[in-house]
Amino acid sequence: MAKKETVFFCQQCGYESPKWMGQCPACKEWNSFVEETVKSEKGKKVKAIDNAAKIVSINAVEGLDNARVKTGIGEFDRVLGGGLVNGSLVLIGGDPGIGKSTILLQVCRNLANCGKKVLYISGEESVQQIKLRADRLGAFTDDLSLACETSLTSIENMIENNKPQFVVIDSIQTMYGEDVNSAPGSVSQVREATNTFLRIAKSLDITIFLVGHVTKEGAVAGPRVLEHMVDTVLYFEGDRHASYRILRGVKNRFGSTNEIGVFEMRDTGLREVENPSEFMIEGKPKDSSGSVIACSMEGTRPILLEVQALVCNSNLAIPRRTTVGADINRVNQLMAVLEKRAGFNMFNCDAYVNIAGGIRMNEPAIDLGIALAIISSYKDKPIDDKTICFGEIGLSGEVRSVSMAEQRVKEAKKLGFTTCIMPAINLKSMAEDKEIKLIGIESVKELSRFLS
Ligand code: TYD
Ligand code: MG
């Protein structure tokens, strides 16, 4: 009898090793190696290439843009770069219960309502359970079919017989290939399943959505190669206990990756939030110190957000610095700059910085907002409620220019703000505005004059 070939895979990153190891040399995770049987490739005949690759001139290739299919959910289309491209593989990751199945069922509903043939395959829920969820979302047409299946061979047959234009696989970690001997969700199985769906999507020119579970670090569980194989990777984020959800594109072969879509979870499913700025700054306390409105760009869309800071005397030898939604290293750096370049001595202060609404923002343009919130809390003096700010802060305390200043000012005007604190360099190239007072600053030294 032929000896079974086994190798060890790191379940975190997919690193392959012939021997068991305590720590993965690639991702440094401990105890992540699991033995898996691999298919023997020996003796397998290489399939003859029947349609040899053709060389074509770039101008002779027909564009795909007109072929984009709208899902009927504007925010979802925005993240996809304007709609779905035929024959693509879309991976949606996110924490359990965040709404992955819900949004895909809504997308399926819209596509089916437009006469498209859709197949929803679930390995996690029974068809009755899917129906129960569907009842909350509205009426469905007969073009949407459901199936409860985990075997890759059966699914392949199902797709070939049913000939759907769109398929949802919920989730990739439950799928099982018979010729791979490891458990569903293991690296080899996930890789095999993704490969199968990739082949189906490209050969039949259908769009397949894959739902991916995430690890505790927030990455899609399974090998990194999963993200490389698919065309588009979207992450659903947001606090499960709050009602809003953010869909973020992290990889997109057919569009920009910076776009986000904002949704609100209602009892009738996810609803789009068309003006996220309004949503983000809702409930800002009035005349309170340590609260500032900043403006960040997410792709092509400006989003206003409230930066909150609380600076208080510390009883600890090493003061506590905590952030939610902002980068902690950035906050530490900004506090050091404020101390050295503007004379705010906060070395013995605890500092807590929070981007209200639980949204994660790492754009340097919110530096000015964070700095203003910190000094406002430190001095316990509020910043005018109708003021917004944006700008990057350098280590010398200089306020550096940011991109798309006009769009940011326009968004602030739209929401009724009357003053905008911005980098002086950006102001030079902008015309004066009657509706909003634009104040250009060059250094963090000028910040204290905005405290009222
Ligand atoms: P679900 O889509 O099942 O999450 P995932 O597939 O990402 O694990 O998440 C559903 C959650 O949303 C669940 O906690 C219930 C809630 N929900 C609503 O609030 N309203 C609704 O209309 C639906 C369908 C779900
Ligand atoms: Mg689900």
Short mmCIF file of C-alpha atoms and ligand atoms in Angstrom, two decimals:
data_model
loop_
_atom_site.label_atom_id
_atom_site.label_comp_id
_atom_site.label_asym_id
_atom_site.label_seq_id
_atom_site.Cartn_x
_atom_site.Cartn_y
_atom_site.Cartn_z
CA MET A 1 0.00 0.00 0.00
CA ALA A 2 1.31 3.42 -0.85
CA LYS A 3 2.34 5.50 2.09
CA LYS A 4 0.01 8.39 2.89
CA GLU A 5 1.68 11.69 2.24
CA THR A 6 1.17 14.16 5.02
CA VAL A 7 2.50 17.62 5.59
CA PHE A 8 1.98 20.16 8.35
CA PHE A 9 0.23 23.45 7.65
CA CYS A 10 0.14 26.55 9.80
CA GLN A 11 -3.59 27.18 10.21
CA GLN A 12 -2.92 30.88 10.52
CA CYS A 13 -0.97 31.66 7.38
CA GLY A 14 -0.82 28.44 5.37
CA TYR A 15 2.94 27.87 5.80
CA GLU A 16 3.81 24.31 4.78
CA SER A 17 6.35 22.16 6.55
CA PRO A 18 7.30 18.46 6.36
CA LYS A 19 7.71 18.36 10.16
CA TRP A 20 5.71 19.65 13.09
CA MET A 21 6.98 22.91 14.52
CA GLY A 22 6.08 24.71 17.72
CA GLN A 23 6.22 28.14 16.17
CA CYS A 24 5.46 29.07 12.61
CA PRO A 25 8.58 30.65 11.05
CA ALA A 26 6.40 32.76 8.74
CA CYS A 27 3.74 34.30 10.98
CA LYS A 28 5.34 33.51 14.39
CA GLU A 29 2.15 31.97 15.73
CA TRP A 30 2.61 29.24 18.37
CA ASN A 31 0.98 25.79 18.16
CA SER A 32 -0.64 26.47 14.84
CA PHE A 33 0.64 23.44 12.90
CA VAL A 34 -1.82 20.72 11.99
CA GLU A 35 -1.05 17.55 10.06
CA GLU A 36 -2.99 17.24 6.81
CA THR A 37 -2.97 14.59 4.13
CA VAL A 38 -2.16 15.93 0.72
CA LYS A 39 -3.26 14.62 -2.63
CA SER A 40 -0.41 12.87 -4.38
CA GLU A 41 0.40 14.71 -7.57
CA LYS A 42 2.70 11.89 -8.71
CA GLY A 43 1.50 9.90 -11.68
CA LYS A 44 -1.17 12.46 -12.46
CA LYS A 45 -1.30 13.13 -16.17
CA VAL A 46 -0.84 16.70 -17.17
CA LYS A 47 -3.93 17.79 -19.04
CA ALA A 48 -3.21 18.81 -22.61
CA ILE A 49 -3.81 22.47 -23.24
CA ASP A 50 -6.51 22.47 -25.88
CA ASN A 51 -7.01 26.12 -26.35
CA ALA A 52 -3.54 27.57 -26.49
CA ALA A 53 -3.12 31.11 -25.20
CA LYS A 54 -3.81 33.71 -27.83
CA ILE A 55 -2.04 37.01 -28.17
CA VAL A 56 -4.28 39.97 -28.84
CA SER A 57 -3.68 43.66 -29.27
CA ILE A 58 -4.85 45.74 -26.30
CA ASN A 59 -7.15 47.79 -28.50
CA ALA A 60 -8.85 44.69 -29.78
CA VAL A 61 -9.95 43.67 -26.28
CA GLU A 62 -13.48 44.63 -25.42
CA GLY A 63 -13.82 46.58 -22.17
CA LEU A 64 -15.74 45.12 -19.27
CA ASP A 65 -17.15 48.32 -17.85
CA ASN A 66 -20.48 48.14 -19.63
CA ALA A 67 -20.87 44.61 -18.39
CA ARG A 68 -21.03 45.60 -14.73
CA VAL A 69 -24.15 44.39 -13.01
CA LYS A 70 -25.66 46.67 -10.40
CA THR A 71 -26.66 44.92 -7.21
CA GLY A 72 -29.32 47.51 -6.43
CA ILE A 73 -27.56 48.40 -3.18
CA GLY A 74 -25.70 51.62 -3.90
CA GLU A 75 -23.20 51.32 -1.05
CA PHE A 76 -22.35 47.74 -2.04
CA ASP A 77 -21.83 48.77 -5.69
CA ARG A 78 -19.61 51.63 -4.57
CA VAL A 79 -17.26 49.28 -2.71
CA LEU A 80 -17.21 46.94 -5.70
CA GLY A 81 -16.12 49.84 -7.91
CA GLY A 82 -19.46 50.35 -9.66
CA GLY A 83 -21.05 46.92 -9.74
CA LEU A 84 -20.29 43.26 -10.21
CA VAL A 85 -18.02 42.03 -12.98
CA ASN A 86 -19.05 38.76 -14.61
CA GLY A 87 -16.84 35.80 -13.82
CA SER A 88 -15.41 37.30 -10.65
CA LEU A 89 -14.85 35.78 -7.26
CA VAL A 90 -15.80 38.05 -4.35
CA LEU A 91 -14.76 37.21 -0.79
CA ILE A 92 -16.62 38.80 2.13
CA GLY A 93 -15.03 38.48 5.55
CA GLY A 94 -16.16 39.67 8.94
CA ASP A 95 -16.86 38.75 12.54
CA PRO A 96 -19.66 36.30 13.28
CA GLY A 97 -23.07 37.92 13.38
CA ILE A 98 -21.92 41.11 11.66
CA GLY A 99 -24.33 40.60 8.75
CA LYS A 100 -22.45 38.79 5.96
CA SER A 101 -25.26 36.34 5.26
CA THR A 102 -27.84 39.11 5.54
CA ILE A 103 -26.22 41.44 3.02
CA LEU A 104 -25.64 38.62 0.54
CA LEU A 105 -29.25 37.50 0.83
CA GLN A 106 -30.30 41.09 0.15
CA VAL A 107 -28.00 41.25 -2.86
CA CYS A 108 -29.46 37.93 -4.08
CA ARG A 109 -32.95 39.29 -3.62
CA ASN A 110 -32.22 42.37 -5.71
CA LEU A 111 -30.50 40.38 -8.43
CA ALA A 112 -33.35 37.87 -8.57
CA ASN A 113 -35.88 40.71 -8.71
CA CYS A 114 -34.08 41.95 -11.82
CA GLY A 115 -34.61 38.55 -13.46
CA LYS A 116 -31.14 37.13 -12.77
CA LYS A 117 -30.83 33.50 -11.81
CA VAL A 118 -29.29 33.19 -8.37
CA LEU A 119 -28.26 30.20 -6.27
CA TYR A 120 -27.61 30.56 -2.54
CA ILE A 121 -25.68 27.62 -1.11
CA SER A 122 -25.34 27.46 2.64
CA GLY A 123 -23.22 25.05 4.59
CA GLU A 124 -24.20 26.59 7.90
CA GLU A 125 -27.95 27.03 7.89
CA SER A 126 -30.82 24.86 6.72
CA VAL A 127 -33.06 26.16 3.94
CA GLN A 128 -35.80 26.73 6.56
CA GLN A 129 -33.43 28.94 8.54
CA ILE A 130 -32.53 30.92 5.43
CA LYS A 131 -36.24 31.33 4.68
CA LEU A 132 -36.80 32.62 8.21
CA ARG A 133 -34.19 35.32 7.63
CA ALA A 134 -35.50 36.03 4.14
CA ASP A 135 -38.99 36.67 5.49
CA ARG A 136 -37.63 39.71 7.34
CA LEU A 137 -36.07 41.14 4.19
CA GLY A 138 -39.14 41.31 1.95
CA ALA A 139 -40.67 39.39 -0.92
CA PHE A 140 -38.50 37.15 -3.10
CA THR A 141 -39.02 35.96 -6.66
CA ASP A 142 -38.66 32.36 -7.87
CA ASP A 143 -35.34 33.18 -9.52
CA LEU A 144 -33.58 32.71 -6.20
CA SER A 145 -32.92 29.05 -5.35
CA LEU A 146 -31.57 27.77 -2.06
CA ALA A 147 -29.49 24.73 -1.30
CA CYS A 148 -27.92 23.31 1.80
CA GLU A 149 -24.74 21.53 0.76
CA THR A 150 -21.08 21.25 1.74
CA SER A 151 -19.67 18.78 -0.77
CA LEU A 152 -17.68 20.43 -3.54
CA THR A 153 -18.57 17.74 -6.09
CA SER A 154 -22.31 18.08 -5.45
CA ILE A 155 -22.07 21.87 -5.63
CA GLU A 156 -20.21 21.66 -8.92
CA ASN A 157 -22.94 19.41 -10.34
CA MET A 158 -25.63 21.67 -8.95
CA ILE A 159 -24.12 24.73 -10.65
CA GLU A 160 -23.68 22.87 -13.94
CA ASN A 161 -27.30 21.67 -13.96
CA ASN A 162 -28.98 24.73 -12.53
CA LYS A 163 -26.90 27.24 -14.57
CA PRO A 164 -27.21 30.23 -12.22
CA GLN A 165 -25.63 33.59 -13.08
CA PHE A 166 -24.75 34.34 -9.46
CA VAL A 167 -23.80 31.94 -6.69
CA VAL A 168 -23.30 32.55 -2.97
CA ILE A 169 -21.20 30.14 -0.92
CA ASP A 170 -21.85 30.60 2.80
CA SER A 171 -19.18 29.87 3.97
CA ILE A 172 -15.92 28.72 2.38
CA GLN A 173 -14.78 27.19 5.71
CA THR A 174 -17.66 24.68 5.68
CA MET A 175 -16.95 23.37 2.17
CA TYR A 176 -15.55 19.88 1.83
CA GLY A 177 -13.65 18.28 -1.04
CA GLU A 178 -13.78 14.45 -0.96
CA ASP A 179 -10.27 13.94 -2.30
CA VAL A 180 -8.69 16.02 0.45
CA ASN A 181 -8.43 14.10 3.69
CA SER A 182 -8.42 16.91 6.19
CA ALA A 183 -11.34 18.47 8.04
CA PRO A 184 -13.42 21.31 6.55
CA GLY A 185 -11.93 24.69 7.39
CA SER A 186 -8.34 23.41 7.32
CA VAL A 187 -5.82 25.03 5.03
CA SER A 188 -5.90 22.27 2.40
CA GLN A 189 -9.70 22.20 2.28
CA VAL A 190 -10.08 25.98 2.03
CA ARG A 191 -7.45 26.08 -0.70
CA GLU A 192 -9.09 23.23 -2.60
CA ALA A 193 -12.56 24.79 -2.30
CA THR A 194 -11.37 28.22 -3.44
CA ASN A 195 -9.59 26.64 -6.38
CA THR A 196 -12.74 24.81 -7.38
CA PHE A 197 -14.88 27.95 -7.22
CA LEU A 198 -12.25 29.95 -9.07
CA ARG A 199 -12.31 27.40 -11.87
CA ILE A 200 -16.13 27.39 -11.97
CA ALA A 201 -16.36 31.19 -11.96
CA LYS A 202 -13.85 31.65 -14.76
CA SER A 203 -14.98 28.76 -16.95
CA LEU A 204 -18.75 29.38 -16.71
CA ASP A 205 -18.40 33.18 -16.44
CA ILE A 206 -20.54 33.44 -13.34
CA THR A 207 -20.01 35.60 -10.29
CA ILE A 208 -19.41 33.74 -7.05
CA PHE A 209 -19.56 35.30 -3.59
CA LEU A 210 -17.62 33.53 -0.87
CA VAL A 211 -18.25 34.17 2.80
CA GLY A 212 -15.09 33.86 4.88
CA HIS A 213 -14.83 33.54 8.64
CA VAL A 214 -12.22 35.67 10.33
CA THR A 215 -9.60 34.76 12.91
CA LYS A 216 -9.30 36.56 16.20
CA GLU A 217 -6.85 38.97 14.58
CA GLY A 218 -9.50 39.91 12.04
CA ALA A 219 -8.01 38.32 8.90
CA VAL A 220 -9.93 35.80 6.83
CA ALA A 221 -9.29 32.40 8.40
CA GLY A 222 -7.22 30.11 6.24
CA PRO A 223 -4.20 30.73 4.13
CA ARG A 224 -3.29 34.16 2.89
CA VAL A 225 -3.33 32.58 -0.54
CA LEU A 226 -7.13 32.68 -0.34
CA GLU A 227 -7.03 36.45 -0.57
CA HIS A 228 -4.58 36.27 -3.46
CA MET A 229 -6.78 33.92 -5.44
CA VAL A 230 -10.01 35.91 -5.39
CA ASP A 231 -10.67 39.09 -7.39
CA THR A 232 -12.21 41.17 -4.65
CA VAL A 233 -11.90 41.06 -0.87
CA LEU A 234 -14.40 42.97 1.23
CA TYR A 235 -14.44 43.18 5.01
CA PHE A 236 -17.48 43.90 7.08
CA GLU A 237 -16.55 45.79 10.21
CA GLY A 238 -18.17 47.74 13.00
CA ASP A 239 -19.28 47.03 16.50
CA ARG A 240 -21.69 44.12 16.59
CA HIS A 241 -23.59 45.84 19.37
CA ALA A 242 -23.95 49.14 17.52
CA SER A 243 -26.35 49.31 14.61
CA TYR A 244 -24.06 50.56 11.84
CA ARG A 245 -21.75 48.40 9.74
CA ILE A 246 -18.92 49.39 7.43
CA LEU A 247 -18.07 47.40 4.34
CA ARG A 248 -14.49 48.07 3.31
CA GLY A 249 -12.80 47.00 0.11
CA VAL A 250 -9.26 45.73 0.83
CA LYS A 251 -8.54 44.24 -2.56
CA ASN A 252 -10.31 44.91 -5.81
CA ARG A 253 -9.06 43.96 -9.25
CA PHE A 254 -11.83 46.02 -10.82
CA GLY A 255 -11.85 49.24 -8.84
CA SER A 256 -10.44 51.33 -6.04
CA THR A 257 -9.81 49.68 -2.69
CA ASN A 258 -10.29 52.74 -0.55
CA GLU A 259 -14.03 52.92 -0.81
CA ILE A 260 -16.28 52.14 2.11
CA GLY A 261 -19.99 51.45 2.24
CA VAL A 262 -21.94 52.34 5.35
CA PHE A 263 -24.98 50.36 6.44
CA GLU A 264 -27.33 50.32 9.35
CA MET A 265 -28.71 47.06 10.75
CA ARG A 266 -32.47 47.27 11.10
CA ASP A 267 -35.01 44.61 11.97
CA THR A 268 -35.71 44.39 8.24
CA GLY A 269 -32.11 43.83 7.22
CA LEU A 270 -29.29 46.18 6.34
CA ARG A 271 -30.17 49.62 5.12
CA GLU A 272 -27.77 51.93 3.28
CA VAL A 273 -26.60 55.08 4.98
CA GLU A 274 -26.28 57.62 2.21
CA ASN A 275 -24.78 60.43 4.20
CA PRO A 276 -22.31 58.82 6.63
CA SER A 277 -20.96 62.17 7.85
CA GLU A 278 -24.30 63.09 9.35
CA PHE A 279 -24.46 59.68 10.94
CA MET A 280 -20.93 59.86 12.37
CA ILE A 281 -21.21 63.26 14.03
CA GLU A 282 -24.72 62.75 15.32
CA GLY A 283 -24.88 63.21 19.08
CA LYS A 284 -21.72 65.29 19.44
CA PRO A 285 -21.83 66.97 22.86
CA LYS A 286 -22.20 70.75 22.75
CA ASP A 287 -19.64 73.06 24.39
CA SER A 288 -17.69 70.16 25.74
CA SER A 289 -13.92 70.13 25.87
CA GLY A 290 -12.00 67.39 24.09
CA SER A 291 -14.43 66.96 21.22
CA VAL A 292 -13.49 68.07 17.71
CA ILE A 293 -14.90 67.38 14.24
CA ALA A 294 -12.25 66.24 11.75
CA CYS A 295 -12.55 65.29 8.11
CA SER A 296 -11.10 62.13 6.62
CA MET A 297 -11.26 60.85 3.04
CA GLU A 298 -12.43 57.32 2.44
CA GLY A 299 -11.68 56.69 -1.21
CA THR A 300 -13.39 59.49 -3.07
CA ARG A 301 -15.77 60.38 -0.30
CA PRO A 302 -15.10 62.81 2.55
CA ILE A 303 -16.37 61.66 5.93
CA LEU A 304 -16.68 63.94 8.93
CA LEU A 305 -16.05 62.32 12.26
CA GLU A 306 -15.87 63.29 15.88
CA VAL A 307 -12.52 62.88 17.61
CA GLN A 308 -12.81 62.73 21.38
CA ALA A 309 -9.94 63.01 23.81
CA LEU A 310 -9.72 62.86 27.56
CA VAL A 311 -6.47 64.00 29.13
CA CYS A 312 -6.17 63.81 32.91
CA ASN A 313 -3.44 63.63 35.54
CA SER A 314 -1.93 60.22 35.95
CA ASN A 315 -1.14 58.33 39.14
CA LEU A 316 0.92 55.78 37.26
CA ALA A 317 4.68 55.71 36.76
CA ILE A 318 4.08 55.27 33.03
CA PRO A 319 0.96 57.23 32.05
CA ARG A 320 -1.76 55.28 30.33
CA ARG A 321 -2.43 56.05 26.67
CA THR A 322 -5.40 54.33 25.05
CA THR A 323 -7.06 54.77 21.69
CA VAL A 324 -10.18 53.44 20.04
CA GLY A 325 -10.41 53.86 16.28
CA ALA A 326 -7.13 55.79 15.97
CA ASP A 327 -3.57 54.49 15.82
CA ILE A 328 -1.95 54.52 19.26
CA ASN A 329 1.54 55.20 17.91
CA ARG A 330 0.24 58.18 16.02
CA VAL A 331 -1.39 59.55 19.17
CA ASN A 332 1.83 59.08 21.17
CA GLN A 333 3.77 60.84 18.44
CA LEU A 334 1.31 63.74 18.30
CA MET A 335 1.49 64.17 22.08
CA ALA A 336 5.27 64.28 21.89
CA VAL A 337 5.11 66.88 19.12
CA LEU A 338 2.64 69.00 21.12
CA GLU A 339 4.95 68.82 24.13
CA LYS A 340 8.18 69.67 22.35
CA ARG A 341 6.92 72.13 19.71
CA ALA A 342 3.97 73.82 21.37
CA GLY A 343 4.85 73.57 25.06
CA PHE A 344 1.96 71.46 26.36
CA ASN A 345 3.55 69.40 29.11
CA MET A 346 1.50 66.23 29.15
CA PHE A 347 4.24 63.76 30.18
CA ASN A 348 2.43 63.04 33.45
CA CYS A 349 -1.04 62.79 31.94
CA ASP A 350 -3.14 59.81 30.96
CA ALA A 351 -4.71 60.24 27.52
CA TYR A 352 -7.65 58.45 25.97
CA VAL A 353 -8.51 59.13 22.33
CA ASN A 354 -11.67 57.84 20.72
CA ILE A 355 -13.13 58.21 17.25
CA ALA A 356 -16.84 58.30 18.06
CA GLY A 357 -19.02 55.75 16.35
CA GLY A 358 -16.41 52.98 16.51
CA ILE A 359 -15.13 53.65 12.99
CA ARG A 360 -11.42 53.00 12.39
CA MET A 361 -9.55 55.89 10.72
CA ASN A 362 -5.86 56.01 9.98
CA GLU A 363 -5.62 58.85 7.50
CA PRO A 364 -2.90 61.34 8.54
CA ALA A 365 -5.33 64.20 7.77
CA ILE A 366 -7.07 63.60 11.09
CA ASP A 367 -3.85 64.49 12.99
CA LEU A 368 -5.00 68.06 13.43
CA GLY A 369 -8.32 66.84 14.84
CA ILE A 370 -6.57 64.55 17.32
CA ALA A 371 -4.11 67.29 18.37
CA LEU A 372 -6.90 69.85 18.86
CA ALA A 373 -9.01 67.38 20.85
CA ILE A 374 -6.03 66.58 23.09
CA ILE A 375 -5.16 70.18 23.90
CA SER A 376 -8.84 71.09 24.26
CA SER A 377 -9.22 68.39 26.92
CA TYR A 378 -5.88 69.22 28.55
CA LYS A 379 -6.82 72.89 28.92
CA ASP A 380 -10.47 71.99 29.50
CA LYS A 381 -11.57 74.56 26.95
CA PRO A 382 -14.04 73.63 24.21
CA ILE A 383 -13.56 74.23 20.49
CA ASP A 384 -16.34 76.05 18.65
CA ASP A 385 -19.08 73.57 17.61
CA LYS A 386 -19.29 74.85 14.04
CA THR A 387 -15.58 74.31 13.37
CA ILE A 388 -14.00 71.42 11.52
CA CYS A 389 -10.33 70.74 10.87
CA PHE A 390 -8.02 68.61 8.78
CA GLY A 391 -4.26 68.49 8.22
CA GLU A 392 -1.27 66.28 8.81
CA ILE A 393 1.21 67.12 11.57
CA GLY A 394 4.93 66.52 11.05
CA LEU A 395 7.57 65.90 13.72
CA SER A 396 8.73 69.53 13.64
CA GLY A 397 5.22 70.61 14.50
CA GLU A 398 4.53 71.80 10.97
CA VAL A 399 1.02 71.39 9.54
CA ARG A 400 1.40 69.65 6.21
CA SER A 401 -0.86 69.73 3.21
CA VAL A 402 -3.38 66.98 2.51
CA SER A 403 -5.05 65.83 -0.67
CA MET A 404 -8.54 66.76 -1.82
CA ALA A 405 -8.92 69.81 0.43
CA GLU A 406 -11.75 71.25 -1.75
CA GLN A 407 -13.92 68.16 -1.30
CA ARG A 408 -13.41 68.25 2.45
CA VAL A 409 -14.42 71.90 2.67
CA LYS A 410 -17.45 71.21 0.48
CA GLU A 411 -18.61 68.42 2.78
CA ALA A 412 -18.19 70.68 5.82
CA LYS A 413 -20.24 73.40 4.12
CA LYS A 414 -22.94 70.92 3.22
CA LEU A 415 -23.34 70.00 6.87
CA GLY A 416 -23.52 73.62 8.02
CA PHE A 417 -20.04 74.20 9.44
CA THR A 418 -18.91 77.81 9.40
CA THR A 419 -15.16 77.58 10.14
CA CYS A 420 -12.52 75.28 8.75
CA ILE A 421 -9.00 75.00 10.17
CA MET A 422 -6.70 73.66 7.48
CA PRO A 423 -3.06 73.61 6.33
CA ALA A 424 -1.93 77.03 5.08
CA ILE A 425 -0.37 75.38 2.02
CA ASN A 426 -3.76 74.02 0.96
CA LEU A 427 -5.43 77.38 1.54
CA LYS A 428 -3.12 79.14 -0.95
CA SER A 429 -4.64 77.30 -3.86
CA MET A 430 -8.23 77.83 -2.74
CA ALA A 431 -10.61 80.66 -3.46
CA GLU A 432 -12.22 82.57 -0.62
CA ASP A 433 -15.62 81.34 0.42
CA LYS A 434 -18.51 83.38 1.76
CA GLU A 435 -20.26 80.51 3.49
CA ILE A 436 -17.31 79.13 5.41
CA LYS A 437 -14.35 80.86 7.01
CA LEU A 438 -11.13 79.14 5.99
CA ILE A 439 -8.21 79.49 8.40
CA GLY A 440 -4.81 78.30 7.23
CA ILE A 441 -2.25 77.35 9.89
CA GLU A 442 1.42 76.46 9.55
CA SER A 443 2.40 75.08 12.91
CA VAL A 444 0.95 73.43 16.02
CA LYS A 445 2.01 76.55 17.95
CA GLU A 446 -1.04 78.31 16.50
CA LEU A 447 -3.50 75.76 17.87
CA SER A 448 -4.10 77.30 21.28
CA ARG A 449 -5.87 80.31 19.75
CA PHE A 450 -8.79 78.08 18.77
CA LEU A 451 -9.57 77.20 22.37
CA SER A 452 -12.47 79.34 23.56
P1 TYD B 1 -25.73 37.32 9.91
O1 TYD B 1 -26.03 37.93 8.60
O2 TYD B 1 -26.30 36.00 10.23
O3 TYD B 1 -24.22 37.36 10.21
P2 TYD B 1 -23.00 36.53 9.66
O4 TYD B 1 -23.48 35.77 8.49
O5 TYD B 1 -22.02 37.62 9.34
O6 TYD B 1 -22.53 35.71 10.79
O7 TYD B 1 -26.06 38.36 11.06
C1 TYD B 1 -27.25 38.58 11.47
C2 TYD B 1 -27.28 39.45 12.67
O8 TYD B 1 -28.02 40.59 12.37
C3 TYD B 1 -27.98 38.75 13.78
O9 TYD B 1 -27.33 39.02 15.01
C4 TYD B 1 -29.35 39.31 13.77
C5 TYD B 1 -29.23 40.62 13.08
N1 TYD B 1 -30.31 40.92 12.11
C6 TYD B 1 -31.06 42.06 12.28
O10 TYD B 1 -30.85 42.81 13.23
N2 TYD B 1 -32.05 42.35 11.38
C7 TYD B 1 -32.33 41.54 10.31
O11 TYD B 1 -33.25 41.84 9.53
C8 TYD B 1 -31.55 40.37 10.15
C9 TYD B 1 -31.80 39.45 8.99
C10 TYD B 1 -30.55 40.10 11.05
MG MG B 2 -23.72 33.73 8.27
#
